[in-house]
Amino acid sequence: FALDKAWSFLPGSVLTNITGHACRMPVGRSIRHVCAALAHLAAAAVCGILLVVSVDPLGDYGSRLAVARGLVLLIGWTSNFIVGISSRMLPV
């Protein structure tokens, strides 16, 4: 089908256009913010898994890890995700 050939999505944000040439989608500021948000989310997930599996949450190290997880989620993930999505919706 011509439509399948015109807009076939490939891994790695590569689109194949009608002539068959592959062009890479540009990585802008908003995509960088979303990637940073996902990195903060992964760090918070690691902190949460450590709290559940191996650290006493009522101890000194556990309370510090819980605060670090909260800060990474609130400041890192939320702010980067909001900035990344809003800059995609309202381009400057």
Short mmCIF file of C-alpha atoms in Angstrom, two decimals:
data_model
loop_
_atom_site.label_atom_id
_atom_site.label_comp_id
_atom_site.label_asym_id
_atom_site.label_seq_id
_atom_site.Cartn_x
_atom_site.Cartn_y
_atom_site.Cartn_z
CA PHE A 1 0.00 0.00 0.00
CA ALA A 2 1.16 3.53 -0.71
CA LEU A 3 0.07 4.76 2.71
CA ASP A 4 2.13 2.10 4.47
CA LYS A 5 5.18 3.06 2.43
CA ALA A 6 4.66 6.79 2.99
CA TRP A 7 4.41 6.76 6.79
CA SER A 8 6.03 3.65 8.14
CA PHE A 9 7.31 4.25 11.66
CA LEU A 10 10.64 2.65 12.48
CA PRO A 11 12.43 2.37 15.84
CA GLY A 12 14.59 5.28 16.88
CA SER A 13 12.30 8.08 15.65
CA VAL A 14 13.13 7.43 12.02
CA LEU A 15 10.46 8.09 9.42
CA THR A 16 10.64 6.83 5.88
CA ASN A 17 9.11 9.25 3.42
CA ILE A 18 7.58 8.50 0.02
CA THR A 19 10.92 8.37 -1.81
CA GLY A 20 12.32 5.87 0.68
CA HIS A 21 14.90 8.17 2.23
CA ALA A 22 15.21 7.92 5.98
CA CYS A 23 15.30 11.17 7.88
CA ARG A 24 15.96 11.51 11.59
CA MET A 25 13.51 13.53 13.62
CA PRO A 26 15.21 16.49 15.31
CA VAL A 27 15.72 16.25 19.04
CA GLY A 28 14.53 19.54 20.44
CA ARG A 29 14.45 21.13 23.83
CA SER A 30 11.12 19.55 24.74
CA ILE A 31 12.32 16.01 23.98
CA ARG A 32 15.40 16.60 26.13
CA HIS A 33 13.20 17.68 29.03
CA VAL A 34 11.01 14.60 28.66
CA CYS A 35 14.12 12.36 28.59
CA ALA A 36 15.43 14.07 31.72
CA ALA A 37 12.04 13.54 33.35
CA LEU A 38 12.17 9.84 32.53
CA ALA A 39 15.68 9.63 34.00
CA HIS A 40 14.43 11.25 37.22
CA LEU A 41 11.48 8.84 37.26
CA ALA A 42 13.87 5.89 36.93
CA ALA A 43 16.02 7.25 39.79
CA ALA A 44 12.92 7.62 41.97
CA ALA A 45 11.87 4.06 41.10
CA VAL A 46 15.30 2.78 42.19
CA CYS A 47 14.97 4.69 45.47
CA GLY A 48 11.50 3.24 46.00
CA ILE A 49 12.68 -0.30 45.31
CA LEU A 50 15.56 0.18 47.76
CA LEU A 51 13.12 1.42 50.39
CA VAL A 52 10.87 -1.62 49.94
CA VAL A 53 13.51 -4.31 49.59
CA SER A 54 16.62 -3.56 51.59
CA VAL A 55 16.42 -0.40 53.70
CA ASP A 56 14.60 0.13 56.99
CA PRO A 57 12.29 3.08 56.23
CA LEU A 58 12.19 4.12 59.88
CA GLY A 59 15.98 4.26 60.20
CA ASP A 60 18.28 7.19 59.49
CA TYR A 61 19.29 6.02 56.00
CA GLY A 62 15.70 5.12 55.13
CA SER A 63 14.32 8.53 56.02
CA ARG A 64 17.02 10.25 53.99
CA LEU A 65 16.31 7.97 51.04
CA ALA A 66 12.59 8.72 51.31
CA VAL A 67 13.25 12.47 51.27
CA ALA A 68 15.59 12.07 48.29
CA ARG A 69 12.93 10.06 46.46
CA GLY A 70 10.32 12.71 47.15
CA LEU A 71 12.57 15.53 45.95
CA VAL A 72 13.56 13.65 42.81
CA LEU A 73 9.91 13.01 42.01
CA LEU A 74 8.63 16.50 42.81
CA ILE A 75 11.44 18.64 41.50
CA GLY A 76 13.03 16.43 38.86
CA TRP A 77 10.28 14.44 37.24
CA THR A 78 7.33 16.78 37.61
CA SER A 79 9.07 20.00 36.62
CA ASN A 80 10.91 18.52 33.64
CA PHE A 81 7.79 16.75 32.41
CA ILE A 82 5.67 19.91 32.67
CA VAL A 83 8.30 22.02 30.90
CA GLY A 84 8.80 19.38 28.19
CA ILE A 85 5.11 18.95 27.45
CA SER A 86 4.23 22.64 27.70
CA SER A 87 7.03 23.65 25.35
CA ARG A 88 5.62 21.10 22.88
CA MET A 89 2.13 22.59 23.19
CA LEU A 90 3.19 26.26 23.23
CA PRO A 91 6.30 26.58 21.02
CA VAL A 92 8.27 29.76 21.47
#
